[in-house]
Coordinates of C-alpha atoms and ligand atoms in Angstrom, one line a residue:
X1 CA 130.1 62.3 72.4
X2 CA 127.5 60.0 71.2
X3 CA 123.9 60.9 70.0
X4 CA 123.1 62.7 73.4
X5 CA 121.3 65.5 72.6
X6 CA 123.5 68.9 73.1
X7 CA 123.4 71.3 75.8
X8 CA 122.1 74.3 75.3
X9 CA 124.0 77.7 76.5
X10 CA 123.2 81.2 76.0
X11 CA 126.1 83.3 76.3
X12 CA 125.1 87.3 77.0
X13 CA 127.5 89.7 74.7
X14 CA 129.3 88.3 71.8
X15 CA 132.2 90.3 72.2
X16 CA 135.7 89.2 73.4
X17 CA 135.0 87.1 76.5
X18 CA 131.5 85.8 74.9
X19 CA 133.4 84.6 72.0
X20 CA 136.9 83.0 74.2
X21 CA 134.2 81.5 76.4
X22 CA 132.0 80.1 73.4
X23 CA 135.3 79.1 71.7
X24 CA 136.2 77.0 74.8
X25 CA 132.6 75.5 74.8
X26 CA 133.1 74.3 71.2
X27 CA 136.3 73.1 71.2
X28 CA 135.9 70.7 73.7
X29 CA 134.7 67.1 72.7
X30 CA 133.9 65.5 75.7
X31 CA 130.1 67.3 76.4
X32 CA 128.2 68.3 73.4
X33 CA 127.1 71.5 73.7
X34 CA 125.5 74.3 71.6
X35 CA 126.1 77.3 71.8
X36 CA 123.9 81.1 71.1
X37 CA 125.8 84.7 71.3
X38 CA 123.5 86.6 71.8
X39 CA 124.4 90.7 71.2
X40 CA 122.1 94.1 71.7
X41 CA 123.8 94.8 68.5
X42 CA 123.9 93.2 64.5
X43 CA 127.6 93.5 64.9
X44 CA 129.4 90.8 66.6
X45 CA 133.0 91.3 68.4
X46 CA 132.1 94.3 71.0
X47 CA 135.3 95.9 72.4
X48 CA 137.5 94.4 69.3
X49 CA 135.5 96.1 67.1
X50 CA 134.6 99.4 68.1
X51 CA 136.9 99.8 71.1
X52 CA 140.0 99.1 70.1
X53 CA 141.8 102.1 68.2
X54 CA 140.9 101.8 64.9
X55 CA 145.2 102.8 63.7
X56 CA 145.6 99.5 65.6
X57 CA 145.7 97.4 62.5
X58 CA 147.3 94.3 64.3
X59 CA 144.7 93.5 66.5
X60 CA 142.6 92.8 63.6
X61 CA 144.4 88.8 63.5
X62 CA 142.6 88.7 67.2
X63 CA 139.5 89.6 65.2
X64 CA 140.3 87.2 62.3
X65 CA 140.7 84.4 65.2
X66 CA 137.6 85.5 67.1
X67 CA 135.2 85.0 64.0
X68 CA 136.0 81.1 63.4
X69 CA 134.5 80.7 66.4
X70 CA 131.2 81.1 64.0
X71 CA 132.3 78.2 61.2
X72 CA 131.2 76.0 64.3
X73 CA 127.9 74.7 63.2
X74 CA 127.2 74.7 67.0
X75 CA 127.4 78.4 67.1
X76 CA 124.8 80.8 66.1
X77 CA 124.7 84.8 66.3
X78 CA 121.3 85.9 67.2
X79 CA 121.9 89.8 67.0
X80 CA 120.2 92.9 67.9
X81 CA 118.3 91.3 71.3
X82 CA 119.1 93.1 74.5
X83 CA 118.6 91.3 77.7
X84 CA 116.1 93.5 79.7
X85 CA 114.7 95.0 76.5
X86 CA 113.9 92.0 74.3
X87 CA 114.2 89.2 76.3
X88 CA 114.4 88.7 80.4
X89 CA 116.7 87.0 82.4
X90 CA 113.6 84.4 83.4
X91 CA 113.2 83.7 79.7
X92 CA 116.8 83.2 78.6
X93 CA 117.2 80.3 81.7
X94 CA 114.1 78.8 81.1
X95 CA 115.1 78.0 77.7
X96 CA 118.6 77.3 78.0
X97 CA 120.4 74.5 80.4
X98 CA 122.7 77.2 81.1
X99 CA 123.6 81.3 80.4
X100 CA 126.6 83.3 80.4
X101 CA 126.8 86.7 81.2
X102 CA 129.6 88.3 79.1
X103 CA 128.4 92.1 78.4
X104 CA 131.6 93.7 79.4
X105 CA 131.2 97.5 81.2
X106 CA 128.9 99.9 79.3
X107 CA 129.1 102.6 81.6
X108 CA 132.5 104.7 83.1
X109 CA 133.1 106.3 85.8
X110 CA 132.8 109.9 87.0
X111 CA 135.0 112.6 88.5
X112 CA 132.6 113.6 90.9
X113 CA 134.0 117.3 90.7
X114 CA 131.7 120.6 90.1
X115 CA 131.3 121.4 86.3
X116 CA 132.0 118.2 85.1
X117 CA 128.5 118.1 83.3
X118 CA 129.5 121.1 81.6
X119 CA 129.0 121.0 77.8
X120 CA 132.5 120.0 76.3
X121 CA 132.8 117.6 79.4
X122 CA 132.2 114.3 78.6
X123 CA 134.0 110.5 79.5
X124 CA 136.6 109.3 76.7
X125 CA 134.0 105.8 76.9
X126 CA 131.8 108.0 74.5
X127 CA 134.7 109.9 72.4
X128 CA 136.2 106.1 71.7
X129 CA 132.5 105.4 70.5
X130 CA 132.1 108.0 68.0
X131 CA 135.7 107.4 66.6
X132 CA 135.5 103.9 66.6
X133 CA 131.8 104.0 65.2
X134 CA 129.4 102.6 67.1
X135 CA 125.8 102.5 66.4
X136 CA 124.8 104.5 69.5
X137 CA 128.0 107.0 70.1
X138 CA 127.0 110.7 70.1
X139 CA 128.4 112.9 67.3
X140 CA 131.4 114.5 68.5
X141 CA 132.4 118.3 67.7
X142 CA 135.8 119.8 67.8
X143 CA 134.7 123.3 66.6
X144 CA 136.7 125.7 68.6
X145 CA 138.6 122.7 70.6
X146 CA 142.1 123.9 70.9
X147 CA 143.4 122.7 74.3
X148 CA 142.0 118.7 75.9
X149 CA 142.4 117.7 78.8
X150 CA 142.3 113.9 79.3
X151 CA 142.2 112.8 82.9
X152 CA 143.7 109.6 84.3
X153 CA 146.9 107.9 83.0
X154 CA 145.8 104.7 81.5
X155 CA 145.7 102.5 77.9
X156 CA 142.2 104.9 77.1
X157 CA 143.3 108.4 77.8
X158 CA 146.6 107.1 76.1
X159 CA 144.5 106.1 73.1
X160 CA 142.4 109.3 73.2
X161 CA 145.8 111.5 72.6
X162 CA 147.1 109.4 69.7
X163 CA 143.8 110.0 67.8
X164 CA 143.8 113.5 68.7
X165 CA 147.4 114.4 68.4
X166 CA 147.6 112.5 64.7
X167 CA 148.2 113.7 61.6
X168 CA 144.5 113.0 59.9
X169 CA 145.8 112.2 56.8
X170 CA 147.3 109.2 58.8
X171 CA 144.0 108.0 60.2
X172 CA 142.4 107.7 56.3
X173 CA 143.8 104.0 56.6
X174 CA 141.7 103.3 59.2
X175 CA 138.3 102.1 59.0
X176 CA 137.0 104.7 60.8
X177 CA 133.2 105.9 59.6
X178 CA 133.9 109.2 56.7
X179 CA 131.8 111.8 59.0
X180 CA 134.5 110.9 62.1
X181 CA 137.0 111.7 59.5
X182 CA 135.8 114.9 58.2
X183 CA 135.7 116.4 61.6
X184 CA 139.1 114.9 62.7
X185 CA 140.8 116.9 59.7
X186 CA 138.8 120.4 61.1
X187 CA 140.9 119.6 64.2
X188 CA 142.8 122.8 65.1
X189 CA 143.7 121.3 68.6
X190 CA 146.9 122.4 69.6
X191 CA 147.6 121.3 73.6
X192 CA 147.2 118.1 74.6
X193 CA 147.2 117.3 78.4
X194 CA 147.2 114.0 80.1
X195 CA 146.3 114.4 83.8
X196 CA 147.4 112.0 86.2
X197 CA 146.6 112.0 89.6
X198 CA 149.4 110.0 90.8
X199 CA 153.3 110.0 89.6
X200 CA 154.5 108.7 86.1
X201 CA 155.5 105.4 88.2
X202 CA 152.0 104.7 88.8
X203 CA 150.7 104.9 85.1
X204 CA 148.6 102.1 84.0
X205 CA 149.3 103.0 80.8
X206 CA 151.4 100.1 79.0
X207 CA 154.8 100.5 77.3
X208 CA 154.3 100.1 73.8
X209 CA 151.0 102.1 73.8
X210 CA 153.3 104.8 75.8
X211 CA 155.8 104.8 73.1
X212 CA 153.7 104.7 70.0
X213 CA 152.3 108.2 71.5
X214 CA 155.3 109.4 72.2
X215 CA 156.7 108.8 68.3
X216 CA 153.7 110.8 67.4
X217 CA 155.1 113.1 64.0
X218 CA 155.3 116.7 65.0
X219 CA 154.5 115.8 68.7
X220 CA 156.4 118.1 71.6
X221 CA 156.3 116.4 74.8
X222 CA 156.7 118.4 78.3
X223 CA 156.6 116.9 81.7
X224 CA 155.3 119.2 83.8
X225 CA 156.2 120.3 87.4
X226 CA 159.3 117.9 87.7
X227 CA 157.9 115.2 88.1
X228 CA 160.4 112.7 87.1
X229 CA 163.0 114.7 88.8
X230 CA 165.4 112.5 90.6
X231 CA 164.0 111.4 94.1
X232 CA 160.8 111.3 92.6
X233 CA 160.8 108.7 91.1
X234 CA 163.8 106.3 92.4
X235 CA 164.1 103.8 90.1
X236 CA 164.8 101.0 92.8
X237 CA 162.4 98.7 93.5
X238 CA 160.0 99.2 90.4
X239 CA 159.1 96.8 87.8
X240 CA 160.2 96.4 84.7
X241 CA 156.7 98.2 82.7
X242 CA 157.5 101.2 85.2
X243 CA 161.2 101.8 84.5
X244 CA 160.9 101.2 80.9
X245 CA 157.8 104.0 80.8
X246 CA 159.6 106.3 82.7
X247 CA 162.8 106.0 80.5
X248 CA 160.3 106.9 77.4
X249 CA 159.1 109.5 79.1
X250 CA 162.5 111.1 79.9
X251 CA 164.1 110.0 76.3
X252 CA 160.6 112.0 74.9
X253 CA 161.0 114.6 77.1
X254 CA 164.7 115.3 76.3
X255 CA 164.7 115.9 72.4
X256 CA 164.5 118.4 70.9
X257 CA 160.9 120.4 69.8
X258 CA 160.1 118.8 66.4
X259 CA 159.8 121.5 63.3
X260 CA 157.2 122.8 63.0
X261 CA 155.4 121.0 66.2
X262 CA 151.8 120.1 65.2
X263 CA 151.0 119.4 68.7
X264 CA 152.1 119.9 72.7
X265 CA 151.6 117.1 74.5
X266 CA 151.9 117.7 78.4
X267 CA 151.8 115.1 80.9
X268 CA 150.5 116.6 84.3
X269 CA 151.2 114.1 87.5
X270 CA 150.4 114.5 90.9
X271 CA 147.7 116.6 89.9
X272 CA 143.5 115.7 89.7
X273 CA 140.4 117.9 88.9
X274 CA 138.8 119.9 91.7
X275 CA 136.6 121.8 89.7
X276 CA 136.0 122.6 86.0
X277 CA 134.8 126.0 85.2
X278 CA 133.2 127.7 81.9
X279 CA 130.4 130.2 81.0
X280 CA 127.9 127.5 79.0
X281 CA 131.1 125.0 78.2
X282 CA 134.0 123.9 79.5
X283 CA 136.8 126.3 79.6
X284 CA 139.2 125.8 82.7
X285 CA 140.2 123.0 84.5
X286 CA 141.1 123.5 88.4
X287 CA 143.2 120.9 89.3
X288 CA 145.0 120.8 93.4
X289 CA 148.7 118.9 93.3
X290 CA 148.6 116.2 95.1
X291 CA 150.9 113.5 97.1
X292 CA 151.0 110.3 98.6
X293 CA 149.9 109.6 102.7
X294 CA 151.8 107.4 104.3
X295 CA 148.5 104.7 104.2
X296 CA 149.2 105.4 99.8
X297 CA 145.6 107.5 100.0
X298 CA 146.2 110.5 97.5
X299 CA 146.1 113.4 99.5
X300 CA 145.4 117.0 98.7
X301 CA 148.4 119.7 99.1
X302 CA 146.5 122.8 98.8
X303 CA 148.1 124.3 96.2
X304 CA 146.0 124.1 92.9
X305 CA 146.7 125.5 89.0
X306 CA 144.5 126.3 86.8
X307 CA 144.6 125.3 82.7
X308 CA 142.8 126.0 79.6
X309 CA 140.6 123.2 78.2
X310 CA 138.3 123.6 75.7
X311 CA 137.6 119.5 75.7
X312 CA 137.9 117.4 79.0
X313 CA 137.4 113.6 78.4
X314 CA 137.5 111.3 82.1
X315 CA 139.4 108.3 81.1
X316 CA 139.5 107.0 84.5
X317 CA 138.0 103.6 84.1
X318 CA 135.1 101.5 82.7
X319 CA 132.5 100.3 85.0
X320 CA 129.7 97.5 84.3
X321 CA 126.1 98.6 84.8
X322 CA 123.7 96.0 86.1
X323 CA 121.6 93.1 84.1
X324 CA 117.9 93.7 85.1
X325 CA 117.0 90.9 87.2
X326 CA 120.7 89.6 87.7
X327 CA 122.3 89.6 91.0
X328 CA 125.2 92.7 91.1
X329 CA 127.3 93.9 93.5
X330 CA 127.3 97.8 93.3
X331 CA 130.2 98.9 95.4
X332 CA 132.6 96.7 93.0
X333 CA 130.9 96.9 89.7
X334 CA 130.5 93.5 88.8
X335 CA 128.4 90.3 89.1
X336 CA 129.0 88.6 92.4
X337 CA 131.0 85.1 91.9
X338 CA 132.5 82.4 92.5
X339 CA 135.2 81.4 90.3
X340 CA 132.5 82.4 87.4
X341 CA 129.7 80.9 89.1
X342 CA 127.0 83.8 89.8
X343 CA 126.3 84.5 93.4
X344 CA 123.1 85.6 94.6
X345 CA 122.6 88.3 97.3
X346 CA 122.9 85.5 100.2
X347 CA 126.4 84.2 98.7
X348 CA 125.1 80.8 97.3
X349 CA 125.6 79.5 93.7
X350 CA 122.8 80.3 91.4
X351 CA 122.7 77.2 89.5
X352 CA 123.0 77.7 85.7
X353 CA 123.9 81.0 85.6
X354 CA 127.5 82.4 84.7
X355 CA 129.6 85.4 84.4
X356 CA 132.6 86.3 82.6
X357 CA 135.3 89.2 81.2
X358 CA 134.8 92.6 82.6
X359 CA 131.9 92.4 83.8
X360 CA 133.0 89.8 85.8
X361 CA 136.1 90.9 87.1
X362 CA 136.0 94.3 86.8
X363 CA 137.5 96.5 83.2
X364 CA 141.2 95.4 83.9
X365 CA 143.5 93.6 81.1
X366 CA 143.9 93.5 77.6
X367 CA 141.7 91.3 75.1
X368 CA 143.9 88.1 75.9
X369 CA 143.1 88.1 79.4
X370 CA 139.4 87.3 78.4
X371 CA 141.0 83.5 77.3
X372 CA 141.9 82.7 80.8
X373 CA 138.8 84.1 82.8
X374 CA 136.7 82.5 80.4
X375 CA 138.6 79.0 80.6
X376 CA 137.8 79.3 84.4
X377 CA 134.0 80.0 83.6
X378 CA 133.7 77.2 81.0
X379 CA 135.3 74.7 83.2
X380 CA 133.0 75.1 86.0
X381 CA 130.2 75.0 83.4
X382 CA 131.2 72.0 81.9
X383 CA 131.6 70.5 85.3
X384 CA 127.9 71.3 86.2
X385 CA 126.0 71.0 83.0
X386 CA 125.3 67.0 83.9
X387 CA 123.6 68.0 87.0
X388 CA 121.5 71.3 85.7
X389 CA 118.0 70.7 84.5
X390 CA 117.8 70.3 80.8
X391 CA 115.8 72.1 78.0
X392 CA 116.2 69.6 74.8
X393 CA 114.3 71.7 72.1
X394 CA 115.6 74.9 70.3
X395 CA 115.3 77.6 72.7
X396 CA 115.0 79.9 69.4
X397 CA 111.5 78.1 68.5
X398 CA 110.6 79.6 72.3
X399 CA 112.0 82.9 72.0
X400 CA 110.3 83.4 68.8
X401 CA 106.9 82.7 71.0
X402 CA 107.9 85.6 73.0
X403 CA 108.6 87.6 70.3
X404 CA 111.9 87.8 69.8
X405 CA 113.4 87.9 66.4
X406 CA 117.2 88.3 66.1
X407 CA 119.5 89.2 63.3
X408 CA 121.6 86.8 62.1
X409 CA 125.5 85.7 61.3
X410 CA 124.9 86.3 57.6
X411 CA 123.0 89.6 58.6
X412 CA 126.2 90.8 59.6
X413 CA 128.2 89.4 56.9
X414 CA 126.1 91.9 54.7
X415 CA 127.2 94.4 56.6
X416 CA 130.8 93.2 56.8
X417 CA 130.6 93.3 52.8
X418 CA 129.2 96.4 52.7
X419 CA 131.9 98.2 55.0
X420 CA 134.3 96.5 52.4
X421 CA 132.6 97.7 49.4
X422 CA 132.5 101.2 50.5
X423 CA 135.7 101.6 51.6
X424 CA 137.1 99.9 48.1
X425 CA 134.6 102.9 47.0
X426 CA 136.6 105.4 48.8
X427 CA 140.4 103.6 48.8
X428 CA 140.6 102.4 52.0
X429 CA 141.0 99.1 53.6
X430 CA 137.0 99.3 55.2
X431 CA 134.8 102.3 56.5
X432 CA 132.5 102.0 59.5
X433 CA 128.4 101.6 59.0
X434 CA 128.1 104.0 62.6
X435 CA 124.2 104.8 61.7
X436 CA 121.5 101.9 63.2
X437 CA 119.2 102.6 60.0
X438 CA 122.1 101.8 57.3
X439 CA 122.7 98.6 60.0
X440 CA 119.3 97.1 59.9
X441 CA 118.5 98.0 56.5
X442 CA 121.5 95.7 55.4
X443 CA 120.3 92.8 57.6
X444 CA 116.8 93.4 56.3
X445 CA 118.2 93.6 52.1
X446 CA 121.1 91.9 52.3
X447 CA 123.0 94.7 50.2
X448 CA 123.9 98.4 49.7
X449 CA 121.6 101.0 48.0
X450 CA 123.2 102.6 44.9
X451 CA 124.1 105.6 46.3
X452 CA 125.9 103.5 49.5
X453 CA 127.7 100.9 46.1
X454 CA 129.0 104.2 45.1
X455 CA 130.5 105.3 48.4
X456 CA 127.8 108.0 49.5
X457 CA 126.8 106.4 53.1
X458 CA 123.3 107.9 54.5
X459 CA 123.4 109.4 58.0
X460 CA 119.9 108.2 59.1
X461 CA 118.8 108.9 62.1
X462 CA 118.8 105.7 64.6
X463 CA 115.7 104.1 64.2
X464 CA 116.7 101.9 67.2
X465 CA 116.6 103.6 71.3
X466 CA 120.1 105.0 72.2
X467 CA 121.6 104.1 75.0
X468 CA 124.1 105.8 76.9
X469 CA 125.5 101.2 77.4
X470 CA 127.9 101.7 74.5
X471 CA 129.5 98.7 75.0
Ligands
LIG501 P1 142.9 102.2 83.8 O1 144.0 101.5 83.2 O2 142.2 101.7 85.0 O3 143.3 103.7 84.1 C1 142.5 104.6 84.8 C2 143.3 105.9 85.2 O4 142.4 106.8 85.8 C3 144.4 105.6 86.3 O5 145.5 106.4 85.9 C4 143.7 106.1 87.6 O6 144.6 106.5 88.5 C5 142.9 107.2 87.1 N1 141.8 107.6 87.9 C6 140.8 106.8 88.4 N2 140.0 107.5 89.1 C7 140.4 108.8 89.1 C8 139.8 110.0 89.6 N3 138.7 110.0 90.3 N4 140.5 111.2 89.3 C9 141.6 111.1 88.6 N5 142.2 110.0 88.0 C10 141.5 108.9 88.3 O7 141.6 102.4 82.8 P2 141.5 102.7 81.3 O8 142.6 103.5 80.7 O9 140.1 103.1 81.1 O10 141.6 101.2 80.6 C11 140.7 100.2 80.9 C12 141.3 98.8 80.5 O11 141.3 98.7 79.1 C13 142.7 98.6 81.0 O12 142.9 97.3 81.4 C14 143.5 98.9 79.8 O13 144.8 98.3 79.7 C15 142.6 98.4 78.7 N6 142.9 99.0 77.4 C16 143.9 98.5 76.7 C17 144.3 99.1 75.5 C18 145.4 98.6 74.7 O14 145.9 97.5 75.0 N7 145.9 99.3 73.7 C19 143.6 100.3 75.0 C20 142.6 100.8 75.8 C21 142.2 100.2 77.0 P3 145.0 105.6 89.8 O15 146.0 104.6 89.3 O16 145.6 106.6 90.7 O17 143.8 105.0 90.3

């Protein structure tokens, strides 16, 4: 690479597709390049770490992966600076010769059916949150919760059940904050119901996800209304995901009631949400049975049934929000592209300026994807760097001018160590820092207070704006 001087790229969210795209900037020798992942949190890793299930122990080698990226010494973390909030979009490509947008979708979207503001009526986006504990999640209360609803059939509402429908003692080996614990094991939830508007052959849900539900202990599993009745769902001409979900389904669905059964899980097809009702919370769902047109629009049938719900969580998909100042295209969520080059509103090529993951192409895929869709991006990059306008000096010396003042790599090994401590304090593998005052006060010191050494986290109240962008 010679003594050029390196390229300087900002990449936007430092969770799964920041760090594939900043791994593919750095592992490349033939343009030097440097590389800042930038994150509105001290944490790095986004989704991977607080929205994957925390029982999924295995994804953890992703994680393990994910974090060389930082023994680059052409990688730094600059944490807890939001674009918008800290530092604008002018700012970030004035000092860098190029920035990627990799913030993933903060926001979810919404029924659109009356009631669904109702207290006890929230999007699974915010339950995952509070179990997986983020910084910004909403303290979740399962007082009085016996029956949940969970509407729409994919990897999130599949997710949502296992947590709920588990045995809390099983969840202690997670790393999941002590508070989310405690109110886990109050859980007197006895019906389970996973509402999907189409038939069990359109799940999105995957296979093992599916099955690991399914083999919940003490779990009985009811398909309701026939819907994987012969005729139904013909297995001809599906793929191999759909027949193999549909034959757990029916295996789960034909044994026998476990003893005693801890839970009910119902799955409820051909059915969606036309109203839910409640005096002060949520305590009905309405839902109309549904079918296919002959155009595959899902079409009302007029007949409708009514169950209990004392908890309804949307899990109907994740949706970006827009970048202030960065070109987005509303109907489709995302940030207009071409092959990872960012689009302005008249279709040309903004130079300099990327986009990739979710918010890219939409909340579809698992973590891996990311590694493709940012190899795209970063080629294209590459390809253009010689011809964008470059910015030789630190763009953190400039930043700092505007007053920005990030938290670091080692902030968050502080924290890491501190999560580590604390759960070693309590016999488990890790526990959660969900509270922003315990965050920053360990990228501030370094270290735990006594009371935290000892395995007694405080609850401060966030000393940072919450945002309903939890990641
Ligand atoms: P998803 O897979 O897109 O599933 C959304 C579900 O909501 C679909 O069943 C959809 O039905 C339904 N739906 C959409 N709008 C609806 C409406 N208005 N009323 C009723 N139902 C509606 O989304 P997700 O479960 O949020 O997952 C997001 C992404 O994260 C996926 O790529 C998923 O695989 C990934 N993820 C993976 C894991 C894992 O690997 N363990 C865990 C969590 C999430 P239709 O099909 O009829 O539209």
């Amino acid at each position: 690479m010679g003594d050029a001087p390196p390229y300087r790229v900002a990449i936007v969210g430092a969770g799964p597709a920041g760090l594939f795209a900043a791994q593919h900037l750095v592992t490349q020798h033939d343009v030097p390049v440097r590389v800042d992942l930038f994150d509105r949190l001290p944490t790095p890793f986004g989704l991977l770490r607080y929205g994957v299930a925390p029982d999924h122990t295995s994804i953890r080698s992703v994680a393990q992966a994910l974090a060389r990226t930082f023994d680059s010494d052409r990688v730094r973390f600059l944490g807890t600076v939001e674009l918008g909030r800290d530092v604008t979009r002018r700012q970030l490509v004035e000092a860098y010769d190029a920035v990627v947008y990799a913030v993933g979708a903060s926001g979810d979207l919404r029924m659109r059916v009356p009631g669904e503001d109702l207290p006890g009526s929230g999007s699974a986006r915010q339950f995952v949150a509070w179990y997986g504990g983020h910084p910004d999640a909403t303290q979740q209360s399962l007082r009085g919760v016996r029956s949940v609803a969970c509407v729409g059939v994919g990897n999130v509402a599949v997710d949502v059940a296992r947590i709920l429908a588990k045995d809390p003692a099983r969840l202690a080996a997670t790393d999941m904050p002590e508070d989310v614990l405690a109110e886990l094991a109050t859980s007197e939830v006895t019906d389970l119901w996973i509402i999907g508007r189409r038939g069990p052959q359109h799940a999105s849900y995957t296979t093992k996800e599916l099955r690991e539900l399914l083999a919940t202990p003490g779990l009985a599993v009811s398909i309701d209304d026939g819907a994987l009745d012969a005729g139904h769902t013909d297995p001809e001409g599906l793929d191999r995901r759909t027949r193999a979900n549909l034959e757990a389904l029916r295996e789960a669905a034909a044994r026998p009631a476990p003893s005693p059964v801890r839970r009910r899980l119902h799955f409820l097809f051909w059915h969606r949400p036309v109203a839910l009702h409640g005096a002060g919370r949520v305590e009905e769902v309405e839902l109309e049975r549904t079918a296919l047109a002959p155009d595959g629009e899902v079409v009302a049938t007029g007949e409708t049934r009514t169950i209990r719900a004392d908890l309804v969580l949307r899990a109907i998909g994740y949706r970006s929000t827009p970048l202030p100042d960065v070109p987005f295209d509303e109907a489709r969520g995302v940030i207009p592209h071409r092959e990872g080059r960012v689009l302005d509103a008249a279709g040309r090529v903004v130079p300099g300026e990327y986009v990739t993951g979710w918010i890219k192409r939409g909340a579809t895929g698992v973590i891996g994807t990311n590694k493709s869709d940012a190899a795209e991006t970063v080629g294209h990059l590459l390809e253009d760097l010689p011809a964008l306008t470059r910015h030789p000096a630190d763009p953190l010396e400039d930043l700092r001018l505007h007053g920005v003042h990030p938290t670091s790599y080692d902030d968050w090994l502080a924290i890491d160590a501190a999560e580590i401590a604390l759960g070693a304090a309590t016999g488990r593998p890790r526990v959660k820092i969900d509270a922003w005052a315990d965050l920053m006060r360990l990228c501030r010191d370094g270290r735990m207070t006594e009371g935290e050494a000892a395995g007694v986290p405080s609850y401060d109240a966030p000393d940072s704006p919450t945002t309903d962008d939890l990641y």
